[in-house]
Short mmCIF file of C-alpha atoms in Angstrom, two decimals:
data_model
loop_
_atom_site.label_atom_id
_atom_site.label_comp_id
_atom_site.label_asym_id
_atom_site.label_seq_id
_atom_site.Cartn_x
_atom_site.Cartn_y
_atom_site.Cartn_z
CA UNK G 1267 116.18 -24.39 3.38
CA UNK G 1268 118.50 -21.68 2.18
CA UNK G 1269 116.53 -20.94 -0.99
CA UNK G 1270 113.28 -19.83 0.75
CA UNK G 1271 115.27 -17.75 3.21
CA UNK G 1272 117.19 -16.09 0.40
CA UNK G 1273 113.97 -15.42 -1.51
CA UNK G 1274 112.38 -13.93 1.60
CA UNK G 1275 115.37 -11.69 2.26
CA UNK G 1276 115.43 -10.61 -1.38
CA UNK G 1277 111.72 -9.77 -1.27
CA UNK G 1278 112.18 -7.75 1.92
CA UNK G 1279 115.10 -5.91 0.38
CA UNK G 1280 113.17 -5.06 -2.77
CA UNK G 1281 110.09 -3.90 -0.87
CA UNK G 1282 112.19 -1.67 1.40
CA UNK G 1283 113.83 0.22 -1.47
CA UNK G 1284 110.87 1.87 -3.20
CA UNK G 1285 111.76 5.48 -3.91
CA UNK G 1286 109.21 8.25 -4.25
CA UNK G 1287 106.27 9.28 -2.07
CA UNK G 1288 103.67 6.76 -0.94
CA UNK G 1289 100.08 7.70 -1.74
CA UNK G 1290 97.87 8.74 1.13
CA UNK G 1291 94.14 9.25 0.65
CA UNK G 1292 93.35 12.97 0.95
CA UNK G 1293 91.44 13.98 4.05
CA UNK G 1294 88.52 16.27 3.28
CA UNK G 1295 86.21 18.15 5.56
CA UNK G 1296 82.53 17.20 5.59
CA UNK G 1297 80.45 20.40 5.55
CA UNK G 1298 77.15 20.45 7.39
CA UNK G 1299 75.02 20.72 4.26
CA UNK G 1300 72.66 17.96 5.39
CA UNK G 1301 71.47 20.24 8.18
CA UNK G 1302 69.15 21.77 5.59
CA UNK G 1303 66.96 18.70 5.95
CA UNK G 1304 65.94 19.95 9.40
CA UNK G 1305 64.60 23.29 8.13
CA UNK G 1306 62.89 21.97 4.99
CA UNK G 1307 59.22 22.94 4.73
CA UNK G 1308 58.20 21.02 1.61
CA UNK G 1309 55.78 18.04 1.68
CA UNK G 1310 58.45 15.70 0.28
CA UNK G 1311 61.45 16.03 2.56
CA UNK G 1312 65.01 14.80 2.34
CA UNK G 1313 65.95 12.79 5.42
CA UNK G 1314 69.24 11.33 6.65
CA UNK G 1315 68.60 7.62 6.20
CA UNK G 1316 70.01 4.75 4.18
CA UNK G 1317 70.41 5.79 0.54
CA UNK G 1318 68.92 3.47 -2.10
CA UNK G 1319 71.18 3.22 -5.13
CA UNK G 1320 68.12 2.54 -7.33
CA UNK G 1321 66.90 6.05 -6.61
CA UNK G 1322 64.61 6.28 -9.66
CA UNK G 1323 62.27 3.87 -7.88
CA UNK G 1324 61.40 6.75 -5.54
CA UNK G 1325 59.24 8.11 -8.37
CA UNK G 1326 57.19 4.90 -8.32
CA UNK G 1327 56.74 4.72 -12.09
CA UNK G 1328 56.86 1.16 -13.55
CA UNK G 1329 57.60 2.45 -17.05
CA UNK G 1330 60.59 4.44 -15.85
CA UNK G 1331 61.80 1.42 -13.85
CA UNK G 1332 61.67 -0.72 -16.96
CA UNK G 1333 63.63 1.83 -19.01
CA UNK G 1334 66.30 2.19 -16.33
CA UNK G 1335 66.75 -1.56 -16.11
CA UNK G 1336 67.47 -1.72 -19.83
CA UNK G 1337 69.89 1.21 -19.79
CA UNK G 1338 73.04 -0.50 -18.46
CA UNK G 1339 73.27 -3.03 -21.27
CA UNK G 1340 71.78 -0.85 -24.03
CA UNK G 1341 73.40 2.57 -23.65
CA UNK G 1342 76.21 3.08 -26.16
CA UNK G 1343 78.09 5.64 -24.06
CA UNK G 1344 78.23 3.12 -21.21
CA UNK G 1345 79.37 0.44 -23.67
CA UNK G 1346 82.18 2.70 -24.91
CA UNK G 1347 83.21 3.49 -21.33
CA UNK G 1348 83.23 -0.25 -20.56
CA UNK G 1349 85.50 -0.82 -23.56
CA UNK G 1350 87.87 1.86 -22.26
CA UNK G 1351 87.82 0.12 -18.90
CA UNK G 1352 88.84 -3.18 -20.50
CA UNK G 1353 91.64 -1.35 -22.32
CA UNK G 1354 92.98 0.10 -19.08
CA UNK G 1355 92.89 -3.31 -17.41
CA UNK G 1356 94.75 -4.85 -20.32
CA UNK G 1357 97.35 -2.09 -20.01
CA UNK G 1358 97.57 -2.80 -16.29
CA UNK G 1359 98.32 -6.44 -17.07
CA UNK G 1360 100.97 -5.44 -19.63
CA UNK G 1361 102.74 -3.22 -17.10
CA UNK G 1362 102.42 -5.87 -14.40
CA UNK G 1363 104.33 -8.34 -16.56
CA UNK G 1364 107.53 -6.37 -15.84
CA UNK G 1365 107.50 -7.75 -12.29
CA UNK G 1366 108.24 -11.26 -13.57
CA UNK G 1367 111.12 -12.79 -15.51
CA UNK G 1368 110.78 -13.02 -19.28
CA UNK G 1369 111.62 -16.34 -20.90
CA UNK G 1370 111.69 -16.90 -24.65
CA UNK G 1371 112.60 -19.86 -26.79
CA UNK G 1372 114.23 -19.85 -30.22
CA UNK G 1373 115.39 -22.35 -32.78
CA UNK G 1374 117.23 -21.78 -36.04
CA UNK G 1375 118.86 -23.49 -38.96
CA UNK G 1376 121.49 -21.68 -41.05
CA UNK G 1377 123.43 -22.62 -44.12
CA UNK G 1378 126.70 -20.69 -43.80
CA UNK G 1379 129.88 -20.05 -45.73
CA UNK G 1380 132.80 -18.05 -44.38
CA UNK G 1381 134.65 -15.35 -46.31
CA UNK G 1382 138.49 -15.34 -46.30
CA UNK G 1383 138.34 -11.58 -46.59
CA UNK G 1384 136.21 -11.47 -43.47
CA UNK G 1385 136.56 -13.26 -40.17
CA UNK G 1386 138.56 -16.12 -41.70
CA UNK G 1387 141.39 -13.71 -42.45
CA UNK G 1388 141.79 -13.14 -38.71
CA UNK G 1389 142.56 -16.84 -38.40
CA UNK G 1390 145.36 -16.59 -40.96
CA UNK G 1391 143.45 -18.20 -43.80
CA UNK G 1392 144.49 -17.11 -47.33
CA UNK G 1393 143.06 -18.04 -50.70
CA UNK G 1394 146.09 -20.20 -51.47
CA UNK G 1395 147.08 -21.08 -47.98
CA UNK G 1396 147.02 -24.60 -46.70
CA UNK G 1397 146.02 -25.77 -43.26
CA UNK G 1398 146.56 -28.99 -41.46
CA UNK G 1399 142.80 -29.45 -41.41
CA UNK G 1400 140.59 -28.66 -44.36
CA UNK G 1401 136.87 -28.58 -44.78
CA UNK G 1402 135.23 -31.30 -46.79
CA UNK G 1403 131.69 -32.04 -47.80
CA UNK G 1404 131.60 -35.11 -45.56
CA UNK G 1405 133.15 -33.41 -42.54
CA UNK G 1406 132.69 -29.65 -42.79
CA UNK G 1407 134.68 -28.76 -39.72
CA UNK G 1408 137.79 -27.15 -41.14
CA UNK G 1409 138.40 -23.49 -41.80
CA UNK G 1410 140.85 -23.62 -44.72
CA UNK G 1411 139.53 -23.51 -48.24
CA UNK G 1412 139.87 -26.48 -50.49
CA UNK G 1413 142.44 -26.25 -53.30
CA UNK G 1414 141.03 -23.97 -56.00
CA UNK G 1415 138.24 -22.64 -53.75
CA UNK G 1416 137.88 -19.21 -52.21
CA UNK G 1417 136.57 -19.23 -48.67
CA UNK G 1418 135.39 -22.19 -46.65
CA UNK G 1419 132.81 -24.59 -48.00
CA UNK G 1420 129.21 -24.11 -46.94
CA UNK G 1421 128.09 -25.92 -43.80
CA UNK G 1422 124.91 -26.43 -41.74
CA UNK G 1423 124.39 -24.94 -38.27
CA UNK G 1424 121.54 -26.10 -36.04
CA UNK G 1425 120.72 -24.50 -32.70
CA UNK G 1426 117.88 -24.05 -30.26
CA UNK G 1427 117.57 -22.79 -26.69
CA UNK G 1428 116.02 -20.40 -24.22
CA UNK G 1429 116.74 -16.82 -23.16
CA UNK G 1430 115.69 -15.35 -19.80
CA UNK G 1431 115.90 -11.91 -18.26
CA UNK G 1432 114.66 -10.42 -15.00
CA UNK G 1433 115.11 -6.89 -13.75
CA UNK G 1434 115.81 -6.75 -10.01
CA UNK G 1435 113.51 -3.94 -8.99
CA UNK G 1436 115.72 -2.58 -6.20
CA UNK G 1437 114.37 0.98 -6.40
CA UNK G 1438 110.71 0.16 -7.06
CA UNK G 1439 110.53 1.49 -10.62
CA UNK G 1440 108.53 -1.49 -11.84
CA UNK G 1441 106.31 -1.63 -8.75
CA UNK G 1442 105.57 2.07 -9.01
CA UNK G 1443 104.64 1.52 -12.63
CA UNK G 1444 102.24 -1.26 -11.65
CA UNK G 1445 100.83 0.97 -8.92
CA UNK G 1446 100.27 3.80 -11.42
CA UNK G 1447 98.68 1.47 -13.98
CA UNK G 1448 96.36 0.06 -11.32
CA UNK G 1449 95.31 3.57 -10.32
CA UNK G 1450 94.67 4.50 -13.95
CA UNK G 1451 92.52 1.38 -14.30
CA UNK G 1452 90.59 2.37 -11.19
CA UNK G 1453 90.07 5.85 -12.63
CA UNK G 1454 88.74 4.29 -15.83
CA UNK G 1455 86.34 2.17 -13.78
CA UNK G 1456 85.05 5.26 -11.97
CA UNK G 1457 84.74 7.06 -15.30
CA UNK G 1458 82.53 4.24 -16.52
CA UNK G 1459 80.44 4.55 -13.36
CA UNK G 1460 80.11 8.30 -13.87
CA UNK G 1461 78.95 7.78 -17.46
CA UNK G 1462 76.36 5.26 -16.24
CA UNK G 1463 75.16 7.62 -13.51
CA UNK G 1464 74.88 10.52 -15.97
CA UNK G 1465 72.98 8.35 -18.46
CA UNK G 1466 70.54 7.23 -15.75
CA UNK G 1467 69.88 10.83 -14.70
CA UNK G 1468 69.49 11.96 -18.33
CA UNK G 1469 67.02 9.15 -19.02
CA UNK G 1470 64.96 10.05 -15.94
CA UNK G 1471 64.96 13.74 -16.89
CA UNK G 1472 63.88 12.98 -20.46
CA UNK G 1473 61.11 10.76 -19.15
CA UNK G 1474 59.84 13.49 -16.80
CA UNK G 1475 60.07 16.01 -19.65
CA UNK G 1476 58.02 13.70 -21.86
CA UNK G 1477 55.29 13.35 -19.24
CA UNK G 1478 55.38 17.11 -18.66
CA UNK G 1479 54.93 17.82 -22.36
CA UNK G 1480 52.12 15.29 -22.63
CA UNK G 1481 50.39 16.93 -19.64
CA UNK G 1482 50.79 20.35 -21.25
CA UNK G 1483 49.31 18.94 -24.44
CA UNK G 1484 46.30 17.69 -22.50
CA UNK G 1485 45.90 21.10 -20.82
CA UNK G 1486 46.06 22.83 -24.19
CA UNK G 1487 43.42 20.48 -25.61
CA UNK G 1488 41.15 21.11 -22.61
CA UNK G 1489 41.56 24.87 -22.92
CA UNK G 1490 40.93 24.61 -26.64
CA UNK G 1491 37.56 23.04 -25.93
CA UNK G 1492 36.81 25.85 -23.47
CA UNK G 1493 37.80 28.43 -26.08
CA UNK G 1494 35.62 26.76 -28.72
CA UNK G 1495 32.71 26.75 -26.27
CA UNK G 1496 33.29 30.46 -25.73
CA UNK G 1497 33.30 31.01 -29.48
CA UNK G 1498 29.97 29.20 -29.84
CA UNK G 1499 28.59 31.23 -26.93
CA UNK G 1500 29.53 34.54 -28.58
CA UNK G 1501 28.04 33.40 -31.88
CA UNK G 1502 24.78 32.64 -30.09
CA UNK G 1503 24.80 36.03 -28.39
CA UNK G 1504 25.41 37.74 -31.74
CA UNK G 1505 22.39 36.01 -33.22
CA UNK G 1506 20.40 37.14 -30.20
CA UNK G 1507 21.61 40.70 -30.77
CA UNK G 1508 23.21 40.91 -27.34
CA UNK G 1509 26.81 41.43 -28.54
CA UNK G 1510 28.80 42.18 -31.67
CA UNK G 1511 31.01 40.22 -34.03
CA UNK G 1512 34.02 41.66 -32.20
CA UNK G 1513 33.46 39.19 -29.39
CA UNK G 1514 33.23 36.37 -31.92
CA UNK G 1515 36.51 37.42 -33.51
CA UNK G 1516 38.22 37.69 -30.13
CA UNK G 1517 36.96 34.26 -29.07
CA UNK G 1518 38.00 32.66 -32.37
CA UNK G 1519 41.43 34.26 -32.11
CA UNK G 1520 41.83 32.89 -28.58
CA UNK G 1521 40.91 29.39 -29.79
CA UNK G 1522 43.31 29.64 -32.72
CA UNK G 1523 46.10 30.84 -30.43
CA UNK G 1524 45.65 27.84 -28.13
CA UNK G 1525 45.40 25.48 -31.08
CA UNK G 1526 48.73 26.80 -32.41
CA UNK G 1527 50.44 25.40 -29.31
CA UNK G 1528 49.41 21.83 -30.06
CA UNK G 1529 51.72 21.03 -33.05
CA UNK G 1530 54.79 22.23 -31.13
CA UNK G 1531 53.86 20.17 -28.08
CA UNK G 1532 53.22 17.09 -30.25
CA UNK G 1533 56.59 17.55 -31.93
CA UNK G 1534 58.30 17.90 -28.55
CA UNK G 1535 56.75 14.60 -27.49
CA UNK G 1536 58.11 12.89 -30.59
CA UNK G 1537 61.63 14.29 -30.21
CA UNK G 1538 61.78 13.49 -26.50
CA UNK G 1539 60.79 9.89 -27.19
CA UNK G 1540 63.59 9.76 -29.75
CA UNK G 1541 66.02 11.11 -27.14
CA UNK G 1542 65.03 8.32 -24.77
CA UNK G 1543 65.42 5.81 -27.60
CA UNK G 1544 68.95 7.06 -28.30
CA UNK G 1545 69.90 6.55 -24.66
CA UNK G 1546 68.70 2.95 -25.01
CA UNK G 1547 70.50 2.40 -28.32
CA UNK G 1548 67.25 2.16 -30.28
CA UNK G 1549 66.21 3.44 -33.70
CA UNK G 1550 63.92 6.49 -33.96
CA UNK G 1551 60.31 5.46 -33.55
CA UNK G 1552 60.92 2.16 -31.75
CA UNK G 1553 59.54 3.51 -28.46
CA UNK G 1554 56.52 5.29 -29.92
CA UNK G 1555 54.11 2.52 -29.04
CA UNK G 1556 55.49 2.26 -25.50
CA UNK G 1557 55.62 5.95 -24.60
CA UNK G 1558 53.17 7.75 -26.88
CA UNK G 1559 50.20 7.24 -24.55
CA UNK G 1560 49.74 10.26 -22.31
CA UNK G 1561 50.94 9.89 -18.74
CA UNK G 1562 51.31 12.13 -15.72
CA UNK G 1563 54.52 13.45 -14.25
CA UNK G 1564 55.62 10.98 -11.52
CA UNK G 1565 54.60 12.04 -8.02
CA UNK G 1566 57.18 12.80 -5.37
CA UNK G 1567 57.63 10.42 -2.42
CA UNK G 1568 56.80 11.51 1.10
CA UNK G 1569 60.45 11.17 2.15
CA UNK G 1570 63.73 11.02 0.23
CA UNK G 1571 66.45 9.08 2.10
CA UNK G 1572 69.75 10.73 1.15
CA UNK G 1573 72.16 8.67 3.23
CA UNK G 1574 74.74 10.39 5.42
CA UNK G 1575 77.12 13.22 4.65
CA UNK G 1576 80.24 11.12 5.23
CA UNK G 1577 79.19 8.73 2.44
CA UNK G 1578 79.06 11.29 -0.37
CA UNK G 1579 82.83 11.43 -0.96
CA UNK G 1580 83.03 7.64 -0.91
CA UNK G 1581 80.10 7.19 -3.30
CA UNK G 1582 80.47 9.84 -6.01
CA UNK G 1583 82.31 8.39 -9.05
CA UNK G 1584 83.84 11.74 -10.05
CA UNK G 1585 85.51 12.11 -6.64
CA UNK G 1586 86.71 8.51 -6.70
CA UNK G 1587 88.05 9.06 -10.22
CA UNK G 1588 89.93 12.21 -9.14
CA UNK G 1589 91.40 10.29 -6.20
CA UNK G 1590 92.59 7.48 -8.50
CA UNK G 1591 94.16 10.02 -10.87
CA UNK G 1592 95.98 11.61 -7.92
CA UNK G 1593 97.20 8.16 -6.91
CA UNK G 1594 98.53 7.50 -10.41
CA UNK G 1595 100.31 10.88 -10.50
CA UNK G 1596 101.91 10.16 -7.11
CA UNK G 1597 103.19 6.76 -8.25
CA UNK G 1598 104.63 8.34 -11.41
CA UNK G 1599 106.94 10.45 -9.23
CA UNK G 1600 108.44 7.24 -7.84
CA UNK G 1601 109.02 5.96 -11.35
CA UNK G 1602 110.79 9.19 -12.31
CA UNK G 1603 113.01 9.05 -9.20
CA UNK G 1604 113.89 5.40 -9.81
CA UNK G 1605 115.31 6.33 -13.22
CA UNK G 1606 118.18 8.11 -11.43
CA UNK G 1607 119.41 4.79 -10.03
CA UNK G 1608 121.09 1.83 -11.76
CA UNK G 1609 119.03 -0.88 -13.38
CA UNK G 1610 120.23 -4.35 -12.47
CA UNK G 1611 119.08 -7.38 -14.43
CA UNK G 1612 119.81 -11.10 -14.37
CA UNK G 1613 120.29 -12.48 -17.87
CA UNK G 1614 120.86 -15.98 -19.07
CA UNK G 1615 120.54 -18.28 -22.02
CA UNK G 1616 120.88 -22.01 -22.49
CA UNK G 1617 120.58 -24.22 -25.52
CA UNK G 1618 122.20 -26.59 -27.98
CA UNK G 1619 124.31 -25.94 -31.07
CA UNK G 1620 125.63 -28.46 -33.57
CA UNK G 1621 126.79 -28.78 -37.15
CA UNK G 1622 125.02 -32.13 -37.37
CA UNK G 1623 121.31 -32.47 -36.80
CA UNK G 1624 121.79 -36.02 -35.52
CA UNK G 1625 123.77 -34.94 -32.45
CA UNK G 1626 122.01 -31.64 -31.75
CA UNK G 1627 120.34 -33.03 -28.61
CA UNK G 1628 123.56 -34.52 -27.22
CA UNK G 1629 124.73 -33.12 -23.92
CA UNK G 1630 128.05 -32.24 -25.57
CA UNK G 1631 126.20 -29.80 -27.85
CA UNK G 1632 124.92 -27.81 -24.90
CA UNK G 1633 125.92 -24.21 -24.17
CA UNK G 1634 124.82 -21.57 -21.67
CA UNK G 1635 125.47 -17.99 -20.65
CA UNK G 1636 124.44 -16.47 -17.32
CA UNK G 1637 125.27 -13.29 -15.48
CA UNK G 1638 124.02 -9.94 -14.26
CA UNK G 1639 124.00 -6.68 -16.17
CA UNK G 1640 123.84 -3.13 -14.88
CA UNK G 1641 123.07 0.15 -16.60
CA UNK G 1642 123.73 3.46 -14.91
CA UNK G 1643 122.63 6.84 -16.30
CA UNK G 1644 125.70 9.09 -16.48
CA UNK G 1645 124.67 11.99 -18.68
CA UNK G 1646 121.11 12.57 -19.88
CA UNK G 1647 121.24 16.28 -20.66
CA UNK G 1648 118.70 17.12 -17.93
CA UNK G 1649 116.08 14.67 -19.18
CA UNK G 1650 115.74 12.83 -15.88
CA UNK G 1651 115.43 16.01 -13.81
CA UNK G 1652 112.96 17.44 -16.30
CA UNK G 1653 110.85 14.29 -16.14
CA UNK G 1654 110.85 14.37 -12.34
CA UNK G 1655 109.78 18.02 -12.26
CA UNK G 1656 107.06 17.24 -14.78
CA UNK G 1657 105.69 14.37 -12.69
CA UNK G 1658 105.74 16.50 -9.54
CA UNK G 1659 103.84 19.30 -11.28
CA UNK G 1660 101.31 16.78 -12.61
CA UNK G 1661 100.82 15.43 -9.10
CA UNK G 1662 100.22 18.97 -7.80
CA UNK G 1663 97.65 19.54 -10.54
CA UNK G 1664 95.90 16.26 -9.71
CA UNK G 1665 95.71 17.29 -6.04
CA UNK G 1666 94.14 20.62 -7.01
CA UNK G 1667 91.66 18.89 -9.33
CA UNK G 1668 90.70 16.51 -6.51
CA UNK G 1669 90.10 19.39 -4.10
CA UNK G 1670 88.01 21.26 -6.66
CA UNK G 1671 86.00 18.12 -7.47
CA UNK G 1672 85.12 17.64 -3.81
CA UNK G 1673 84.12 21.29 -3.37
CA UNK G 1674 81.99 21.17 -6.51
CA UNK G 1675 80.32 17.99 -5.25
CA UNK G 1676 79.31 19.60 -1.96
CA UNK G 1677 78.02 22.64 -3.81
CA UNK G 1678 75.89 20.42 -6.06
CA UNK G 1679 74.43 18.61 -3.05
CA UNK G 1680 73.68 21.86 -1.23
CA UNK G 1681 72.12 23.47 -4.31
CA UNK G 1682 70.03 20.38 -5.00
CA UNK G 1683 68.63 20.35 -1.46
CA UNK G 1684 67.75 24.05 -1.68
CA UNK G 1685 66.08 23.78 -5.08
CA UNK G 1686 64.15 20.62 -4.20
CA UNK G 1687 62.57 22.29 -1.17
CA UNK G 1688 61.98 25.64 -2.93
CA UNK G 1689 60.26 24.20 -6.01
CA UNK G 1690 57.78 22.25 -3.90
CA UNK G 1691 56.85 25.37 -1.95
CA UNK G 1692 56.40 27.20 -5.25
CA UNK G 1693 54.21 24.35 -6.45
CA UNK G 1694 51.88 24.81 -3.48
CA UNK G 1695 51.40 28.47 -4.38
CA UNK G 1696 50.76 27.63 -8.02
CA UNK G 1697 48.06 25.14 -7.05
CA UNK G 1698 46.30 27.95 -5.24
CA UNK G 1699 46.69 30.20 -8.31
CA UNK G 1700 45.09 27.58 -10.55
CA UNK G 1701 42.15 27.12 -8.19
CA UNK G 1702 41.57 30.88 -8.04
CA UNK G 1703 41.79 31.23 -11.82
CA UNK G 1704 39.37 28.36 -12.36
CA UNK G 1705 36.92 30.05 -10.02
CA UNK G 1706 37.48 33.42 -11.72
CA UNK G 1707 36.83 31.95 -15.17
CA UNK G 1708 33.59 30.36 -14.02
CA UNK G 1709 32.42 33.66 -12.53
CA UNK G 1710 33.50 35.65 -15.59
CA UNK G 1711 31.56 33.39 -17.96
CA UNK G 1712 28.45 33.60 -15.83
CA UNK G 1713 28.67 37.38 -15.66
CA UNK G 1714 29.28 37.58 -19.39
CA UNK G 1715 26.15 35.56 -20.03
CA UNK G 1716 24.34 38.03 -17.78
CA UNK G 1717 25.83 40.94 -19.72
CA UNK G 1718 27.67 42.29 -16.67
CA UNK G 1719 31.21 42.16 -18.16
CA UNK G 1720 32.82 42.39 -21.57
CA UNK G 1721 34.06 39.28 -23.30
CA UNK G 1722 37.59 40.68 -23.13
CA UNK G 1723 37.46 40.06 -19.39
CA UNK G 1724 36.61 36.41 -20.04
CA UNK G 1725 39.53 36.10 -22.46
CA UNK G 1726 41.97 37.59 -19.97
CA UNK G 1727 40.87 35.24 -17.21
CA UNK G 1728 41.10 32.24 -19.54
CA UNK G 1729 44.60 33.20 -20.61
CA UNK G 1730 45.61 33.56 -16.96
CA UNK G 1731 44.19 30.12 -16.24
CA UNK G 1732 46.10 28.56 -19.13
CA UNK G 1733 49.33 30.20 -17.98
CA UNK G 1734 48.73 29.11 -14.37
CA UNK G 1735 48.02 25.52 -15.38
CA UNK G 1736 51.13 25.43 -17.56
CA UNK G 1737 53.25 26.88 -14.76
CA UNK G 1738 51.85 24.36 -12.31
CA UNK G 1739 52.62 21.47 -14.63
CA UNK G 1740 56.11 22.81 -15.25
CA UNK G 1741 56.58 23.09 -11.49
CA UNK G 1742 55.63 19.44 -11.00
CA UNK G 1743 58.18 18.44 -13.63
CA UNK G 1744 60.81 20.75 -12.13
CA UNK G 1745 60.31 19.24 -8.69
CA UNK G 1746 60.73 15.72 -10.09
CA UNK G 1747 63.79 16.87 -12.05
CA UNK G 1748 65.24 18.43 -8.92
CA UNK G 1749 64.80 15.10 -7.15
CA UNK G 1750 66.74 13.42 -9.97
CA UNK G 1751 69.45 16.08 -9.72
CA UNK G 1752 69.66 15.56 -5.95
CA UNK G 1753 70.06 11.79 -6.32
CA UNK G 1754 72.73 12.25 -9.00
CA UNK G 1755 74.56 14.74 -6.76
CA UNK G 1756 74.56 12.13 -4.00
CA UNK G 1757 76.36 9.75 -6.37
CA UNK G 1758 73.92 6.86 -6.58
CA UNK G 1759 72.83 4.86 -9.59
CA UNK G 1760 75.96 3.08 -10.79
CA UNK G 1761 76.01 0.37 -8.11
CA UNK G 1762 74.28 -2.27 -10.23
CA UNK G 1763 74.91 -5.96 -10.66
CA UNK G 1764 76.37 -5.26 -14.08
CA UNK G 1765 78.81 -2.70 -12.72
CA UNK G 1766 79.98 -5.08 -10.00
CA UNK G 1767 80.46 -7.89 -12.50
CA UNK G 1768 82.39 -5.55 -14.80
CA UNK G 1769 84.59 -4.51 -11.89
CA UNK G 1770 85.67 -8.11 -11.35
CA UNK G 1771 86.56 -8.75 -14.98
#
């Protein structure tokens, strides 16, 4: 009955003597940035509703869904971050071992011979001296040398046993170390999540860029056909004597100018596919068959559920990582303060020692040593105070980094909401510009056929149409990219089955 009571009292005593500050989660204000959702005028609006961690599904593109599903296991940056996470957890386990006693076993066999000029001389043994008991080969238990010998005869010594040691963590040095190692491991886990989130956003952006480039390539090819038709029209009018070769040259130059865009666009498609392949850990060219077919930029959803403002701090991996780093820095102060106090350990050893192997296991061969030890720092030349000041300054820095990380997160969310709404409104205006330019080109060609305008007017309108179509396509891609940026700013995309499994390892 006494043993459990003593253990309980000892545990209470140890837990009550942890020096250093206890970590408290920082309290941060939640700015009213989500109020922008009420004044948004764009067709696709952000709304305060449950946030879906698989945010890329908002774009409703099966190919993108398939690529994102493969990313977690295939991306090499995520794999490296996962390896760092396993390292931090192994380090956490190493530090945690200090909370428990250490027990080691040892066994040895030695063939020994004493020197009369060494320890034997302290016993009064001389090279010519005689003792009442001498060593012999059959019973090597004496200390005096045999007549004519120098030193004692050689003898066998067998021993085995166990050593144990346990530091009584009165001041919480070990527990603070475990607390710091756990926080560092948590920071590594959040770093892995941040890498995964960044890789997901980069993959989605590259995919949108690929579809944008393919759409621009299609626009260029369509305009090239229009330019070639215009060239044939001017050639016909020259044969009819209605115009001059100047119009033919201008039309041919316009066609050549548009055609010069195509190789660059084709090359951009190839390099973007390679970028996506790298994110998936694939060799160049492996995704050509999958992604080379032209596709449109994914359309925006009618509504984008962005969750609630209070969830952003809890969900963003960079904020959670900064919080874990602040926790580790706070625990390190406790470790530094504990170094000012004595270290008390319980040490013991038990085993058997014998000159004869046959009686090594006899109870009479047993020996043991047990007792406490204490070490107290007396003079360290300022090392302990310097370490404490260092840890306090590091904790202050970690607190500043945390505050800055939170502020930067809110700025990213606010900027993303503004840009997402603004780009859609710009897109509406560009659609109107394209329609007007298409109408203007049709009218200009008809009037040119009627001889009412110069061909230069047709070329100018066609160039304006090409620019307007390109700007419209870029705007579609920018709007989709802004949606990706918004979802990344909200902190979603790392909460996958793989991440949860990795967290439990």
